[in-house]
């Protein structure tokens, strides 16, 4: 297949995927904050679940759920603070679990454009988990920090057990979902397959986690953002040989 034949398809898919990703990212960010505020409202710790602080949906800055954790912990409502802080992590984890199940089955891969949406939605949810579990478990604040404080837990519990579960989910994602997407959109098109791999790893480990942590987290915790650099290089190298040529699925007309 010539470069002239591959490039237009690669470029169109890249533009389409970037647009899809940013729309899904904005939706998930809003859902993340509303998960905090709605949980706080249901537990009687917030008067209005719509009182979130709206930020930039593209670069993911200045967002806040509007929950006053200082007052929650001051009043001794530790377990409420823990649940409110951790609920979005549960939401992201559930979304990834369901998506991996669907992408690993037979029904979704036969609907290539729906598969594409679910794939990039999974990327959005995974990058949130990567940022919180791999890189911010020891920050002492934020979602994981509030959970640890409310439950009186060492951050090592979330880091060790959370990292183990997340690493397994990433393995399933790269081993099963990535090649299926490449097979659906980049079969016999190595340039497109390579683009999908690099874009996936960049968004997961750098855009949504590594760069954000290194740019916005203070102190030594910032160095955890380097995990994103290692993750990006490792996954691109480990899965670079996949060219999307193994026909695992047949897209539905």
GROMACS .gro file of C-alpha atoms in nm:
model
  253
    1UNK     CA    1   0.000   0.000   0.000
    2UNK     CA    2   0.154   0.331  -0.104
    3UNK     CA    3   0.207   0.631   0.118
    4UNK     CA    4  -0.027   0.830  -0.106
    5UNK     CA    5  -0.304   0.580  -0.039
    6UNK     CA    6  -0.245   0.556   0.336
    7UNK     CA    7  -0.200   0.920   0.431
    8UNK     CA    8  -0.547   1.062   0.350
    9UNK     CA    9  -0.719   0.784   0.547
   10UNK     CA   10  -0.477   0.826   0.836
   11UNK     CA   11  -0.527   1.202   0.845
   12UNK     CA   12  -0.906   1.177   0.833
   13UNK     CA   13  -0.913   0.918   1.108
   14UNK     CA   14  -0.673   1.123   1.322
   15UNK     CA   15  -0.889   1.437   1.294
   16UNK     CA   16  -1.206   1.238   1.363
   17UNK     CA   17  -1.053   1.068   1.667
   18UNK     CA   18  -0.919   1.392   1.813
   19UNK     CA   19  -1.261   1.553   1.782
   20UNK     CA   20  -1.431   1.248   1.933
   21UNK     CA   21  -1.183   1.238   2.219
   22UNK     CA   22  -1.226   1.602   2.320
   23UNK     CA   23  -1.605   1.578   2.315
   24UNK     CA   24  -1.594   1.264   2.531
   25UNK     CA   25  -1.332   1.416   2.760
   26UNK     CA   26  -1.552   1.721   2.827
   27UNK     CA   27  -1.848   1.495   2.902
   28UNK     CA   28  -1.650   1.276   3.142
   29UNK     CA   29  -1.501   1.576   3.325
   30UNK     CA   30  -1.848   1.719   3.386
   31UNK     CA   31  -1.974   1.376   3.494
   32UNK     CA   32  -1.675   1.340   3.729
   33UNK     CA   33  -1.755   1.665   3.909
   34UNK     CA   34  -2.128   1.596   3.920
   35UNK     CA   35  -2.055   1.254   4.069
   36UNK     CA   36  -1.879   1.431   4.356
   37UNK     CA   37  -2.149   1.693   4.404
   38UNK     CA   38  -2.444   1.455   4.366
   39UNK     CA   39  -2.294   1.214   4.620
   40UNK     CA   40  -2.236   1.506   4.858
   41UNK     CA   41  -2.595   1.622   4.806
   42UNK     CA   42  -2.736   1.275   4.872
   43UNK     CA   43  -2.532   1.252   5.193
   44UNK     CA   44  -2.654   1.592   5.308
   45UNK     CA   45  -2.315   1.758   5.271
   46UNK     CA   46  -2.412   1.992   4.987
   47UNK     CA   47  -2.725   2.200   4.931
   48UNK     CA   48  -2.725   2.196   4.550
   49UNK     CA   49  -2.553   1.932   4.333
   50UNK     CA   50  -2.532   2.182   4.046
   51UNK     CA   51  -2.298   2.414   4.237
   52UNK     CA   52  -1.984   2.283   4.072
   53UNK     CA   53  -1.706   2.513   3.952
   54UNK     CA   54  -1.680   2.504   3.574
   55UNK     CA   55  -1.333   2.503   3.419
   56UNK     CA   56  -1.164   2.448   3.085
   57UNK     CA   57  -1.290   2.122   2.927
   58UNK     CA   58  -0.996   2.101   2.684
   59UNK     CA   59  -0.692   2.139   2.909
   60UNK     CA   60  -0.880   2.013   3.216
   61UNK     CA   61  -0.795   2.299   3.451
   62UNK     CA   62  -0.991   2.502   3.710
   63UNK     CA   63  -1.262   2.240   3.764
   64UNK     CA   64  -1.395   2.176   4.113
   65UNK     CA   65  -1.688   1.985   4.255
   66UNK     CA   66  -1.772   2.262   4.498
   67UNK     CA   67  -1.765   2.027   4.797
   68UNK     CA   68  -1.632   2.179   5.120
   69UNK     CA   69  -1.419   1.892   5.248
   70UNK     CA   70  -1.267   2.114   5.519
   71UNK     CA   71  -1.605   2.151   5.686
   72UNK     CA   72  -1.694   1.787   5.631
   73UNK     CA   73  -1.385   1.662   5.811
   74UNK     CA   74  -1.410   1.939   6.073
   75UNK     CA   75  -1.757   1.813   6.166
   76UNK     CA   76  -1.629   1.458   6.198
   77UNK     CA   77  -1.808   1.326   5.889
   78UNK     CA   78  -1.500   1.137   5.781
   79UNK     CA   79  -1.667   0.846   5.604
   80UNK     CA   80  -1.890   1.085   5.407
   81UNK     CA   81  -1.582   1.274   5.292
   82UNK     CA   82  -1.418   0.949   5.190
   83UNK     CA   83  -1.719   0.834   4.986
   84UNK     CA   84  -1.765   1.172   4.818
   85UNK     CA   85  -1.400   1.184   4.722
   86UNK     CA   86  -1.380   0.826   4.597
   87UNK     CA   87  -1.710   0.794   4.410
   88UNK     CA   88  -1.575   0.922   4.074
   89UNK     CA   89  -1.293   0.666   4.095
   90UNK     CA   90  -1.560   0.398   4.125
   91UNK     CA   91  -1.745   0.554   3.831
   92UNK     CA   92  -1.434   0.554   3.609
   93UNK     CA   93  -1.349   0.197   3.713
   94UNK     CA   94  -1.700   0.073   3.636
   95UNK     CA   95  -1.696   0.244   3.296
   96UNK     CA   96  -1.364   0.082   3.207
   97UNK     CA   97  -1.480  -0.261   3.325
   98UNK     CA   98  -1.799  -0.250   3.117
   99UNK     CA   99  -1.616  -0.113   2.813
  100UNK     CA  100  -1.346  -0.380   2.825
  101UNK     CA  101  -1.613  -0.648   2.848
  102UNK     CA  102  -1.801  -0.507   2.547
  103UNK     CA  103  -1.490  -0.453   2.336
  104UNK     CA  104  -1.373  -0.805   2.414
  105UNK     CA  105  -1.701  -0.959   2.303
  106UNK     CA  106  -1.850  -1.023   1.961
  107UNK     CA  107  -2.137  -0.774   1.941
  108UNK     CA  108  -1.958  -0.440   1.967
  109UNK     CA  109  -1.668  -0.509   1.727
  110UNK     CA  110  -1.926  -0.571   1.452
  111UNK     CA  111  -2.035  -0.207   1.487
  112UNK     CA  112  -1.712  -0.030   1.406
  113UNK     CA  113  -1.815   0.332   1.470
  114UNK     CA  114  -1.977   0.250   1.801
  115UNK     CA  115  -1.665   0.052   1.891
  116UNK     CA  116  -1.459   0.359   1.805
  117UNK     CA  117  -1.661   0.577   2.046
  118UNK     CA  118  -1.640   0.321   2.326
  119UNK     CA  119  -1.265   0.287   2.269
  120UNK     CA  120  -1.192   0.658   2.309
  121UNK     CA  121  -1.436   0.681   2.599
  122UNK     CA  122  -1.231   0.410   2.768
  123UNK     CA  123  -0.915   0.610   2.703
  124UNK     CA  124  -1.071   0.911   2.880
  125UNK     CA  125  -1.167   0.705   3.185
  126UNK     CA  126  -0.836   0.521   3.198
  127UNK     CA  127  -0.633   0.841   3.185
  128UNK     CA  128  -0.822   0.968   3.491
  129UNK     CA  129  -0.740   0.649   3.679
  130UNK     CA  130  -0.376   0.668   3.571
  131UNK     CA  131  -0.350   1.025   3.698
  132UNK     CA  132  -0.510   0.950   4.035
  133UNK     CA  133  -0.375   0.602   4.111
  134UNK     CA  134  -0.027   0.592   3.957
  135UNK     CA  135   0.067   0.956   4.004
  136UNK     CA  136  -0.136   1.120   4.281
  137UNK     CA  137  -0.186   0.845   4.538
  138UNK     CA  138   0.062   1.013   4.774
  139UNK     CA  139  -0.044   1.373   4.713
  140UNK     CA  140  -0.241   1.392   5.041
  141UNK     CA  141  -0.522   1.585   4.877
  142UNK     CA  142  -0.766   1.546   4.591
  143UNK     CA  143  -0.993   1.247   4.546
  144UNK     CA  144  -0.750   0.982   4.670
  145UNK     CA  145  -0.621   1.201   4.952
  146UNK     CA  146  -0.974   1.268   5.078
  147UNK     CA  147  -1.053   0.898   5.067
  148UNK     CA  148  -0.738   0.808   5.261
  149UNK     CA  149  -0.810   1.077   5.520
  150UNK     CA  150  -1.171   0.978   5.564
  151UNK     CA  151  -1.092   0.609   5.594
  152UNK     CA  152  -0.769   0.661   5.793
  153UNK     CA  153  -0.577   0.457   5.538
  154UNK     CA  154  -0.217   0.469   5.428
  155UNK     CA  155  -0.183   0.585   5.064
  156UNK     CA  156   0.017   0.271   5.000
  157UNK     CA  157  -0.305   0.065   4.996
  158UNK     CA  158  -0.449   0.257   4.701
  159UNK     CA  159  -0.114   0.278   4.527
  160UNK     CA  160  -0.032  -0.091   4.550
  161UNK     CA  161  -0.372  -0.254   4.502
  162UNK     CA  162  -0.501   0.019   4.272
  163UNK     CA  163  -0.190   0.004   4.056
  164UNK     CA  164  -0.216  -0.375   4.028
  165UNK     CA  165  -0.579  -0.356   3.913
  166UNK     CA  166  -0.508  -0.066   3.678
  167UNK     CA  167  -0.207  -0.238   3.523
  168UNK     CA  168  -0.421  -0.544   3.454
  169UNK     CA  169  -0.690  -0.326   3.294
  170UNK     CA  170  -0.429  -0.155   3.076
  171UNK     CA  171  -0.292  -0.491   2.966
  172UNK     CA  172  -0.640  -0.607   2.864
  173UNK     CA  173  -0.698  -0.277   2.685
  174UNK     CA  174  -0.373  -0.286   2.485
  175UNK     CA  175  -0.386  -0.659   2.424
  176UNK     CA  176  -0.753  -0.683   2.320
  177UNK     CA  177  -0.916  -0.346   2.246
  178UNK     CA  178  -0.626  -0.176   2.067
  179UNK     CA  179  -0.570  -0.449   1.805
  180UNK     CA  180  -0.944  -0.472   1.741
  181UNK     CA  181  -0.965  -0.100   1.673
  182UNK     CA  182  -0.662  -0.125   1.446
  183UNK     CA  183  -0.822  -0.417   1.266
  184UNK     CA  184  -1.143  -0.220   1.212
  185UNK     CA  185  -0.986   0.106   1.095
  186UNK     CA  186  -0.627   0.029   0.995
  187UNK     CA  187  -0.620  -0.317   0.843
  188UNK     CA  188  -0.335  -0.323   0.588
  189UNK     CA  189  -0.266   0.043   0.677
  190UNK     CA  190   0.042   0.039   0.904
  191UNK     CA  191   0.058   0.419   0.919
  192UNK     CA  192  -0.295   0.442   1.058
  193UNK     CA  193  -0.229   0.154   1.299
  194UNK     CA  194   0.085   0.327   1.423
  195UNK     CA  195  -0.105   0.656   1.459
  196UNK     CA  196  -0.372   0.487   1.673
  197UNK     CA  197  -0.107   0.335   1.901
  198UNK     CA  198   0.090   0.658   1.948
  199UNK     CA  199  -0.223   0.870   1.999
  200UNK     CA  200  -0.363   0.622   2.252
  201UNK     CA  201  -0.042   0.613   2.457
  202UNK     CA  202   0.008   0.989   2.439
  203UNK     CA  203  -0.344   1.062   2.565
  204UNK     CA  204  -0.331   0.798   2.838
  205UNK     CA  205   0.011   0.861   2.985
  206UNK     CA  206   0.101   1.219   2.893
  207UNK     CA  207  -0.195   1.437   2.800
  208UNK     CA  208  -0.433   1.322   3.070
  209UNK     CA  209  -0.184   1.237   3.341
  210UNK     CA  210   0.192   1.287   3.311
  211UNK     CA  211   0.195   1.639   3.166
  212UNK     CA  212  -0.092   1.750   3.389
  213UNK     CA  213   0.077   1.620   3.704
  214UNK     CA  214   0.416   1.770   3.619
  215UNK     CA  215   0.256   2.104   3.534
  216UNK     CA  216  -0.002   2.142   3.811
  217UNK     CA  217   0.104   1.929   4.109
  218UNK     CA  218   0.348   2.085   4.354
  219UNK     CA  219   0.640   1.940   4.546
  220UNK     CA  220   0.805   1.604   4.499
  221UNK     CA  221   0.470   1.456   4.391
  222UNK     CA  222   0.532   1.628   4.057
  223UNK     CA  223   0.804   1.375   3.984
  224UNK     CA  224   0.538   1.103   3.969
  225UNK     CA  225   0.442   1.255   3.635
  226UNK     CA  226   0.754   1.091   3.495
  227UNK     CA  227   0.563   0.763   3.524
  228UNK     CA  228   0.366   0.893   3.227
  229UNK     CA  229   0.684   0.929   3.020
  230UNK     CA  230   0.784   0.573   3.108
  231UNK     CA  231   0.432   0.447   3.032
  232UNK     CA  232   0.424   0.618   2.694
  233UNK     CA  233   0.762   0.488   2.582
  234UNK     CA  234   0.697   0.138   2.717
  235UNK     CA  235   0.356   0.087   2.555
  236UNK     CA  236   0.462   0.228   2.218
  237UNK     CA  237   0.767   0.003   2.218
  238UNK     CA  238   0.586  -0.306   2.347
  239UNK     CA  239   0.297  -0.287   2.100
  240UNK     CA  240   0.476  -0.133   1.800
  241UNK     CA  241   0.481  -0.462   1.612
  242UNK     CA  242   0.100  -0.475   1.589
  243UNK     CA  243  -0.006  -0.352   1.246
  244UNK     CA  244  -0.376  -0.434   1.261
  245UNK     CA  245  -0.348  -0.709   1.000
  246UNK     CA  246  -0.487  -0.998   1.206
  247UNK     CA  247  -0.856  -1.018   1.122
  248UNK     CA  248  -1.028  -1.077   1.455
  249UNK     CA  249  -1.360  -0.920   1.366
  250UNK     CA  250  -1.575  -0.839   1.071
  251UNK     CA  251  -1.735  -0.493   1.080
  252UNK     CA  252  -2.105  -0.474   1.022
  253UNK     CA  253  -2.211  -0.307   0.698
   0.00000   0.00000   0.00000
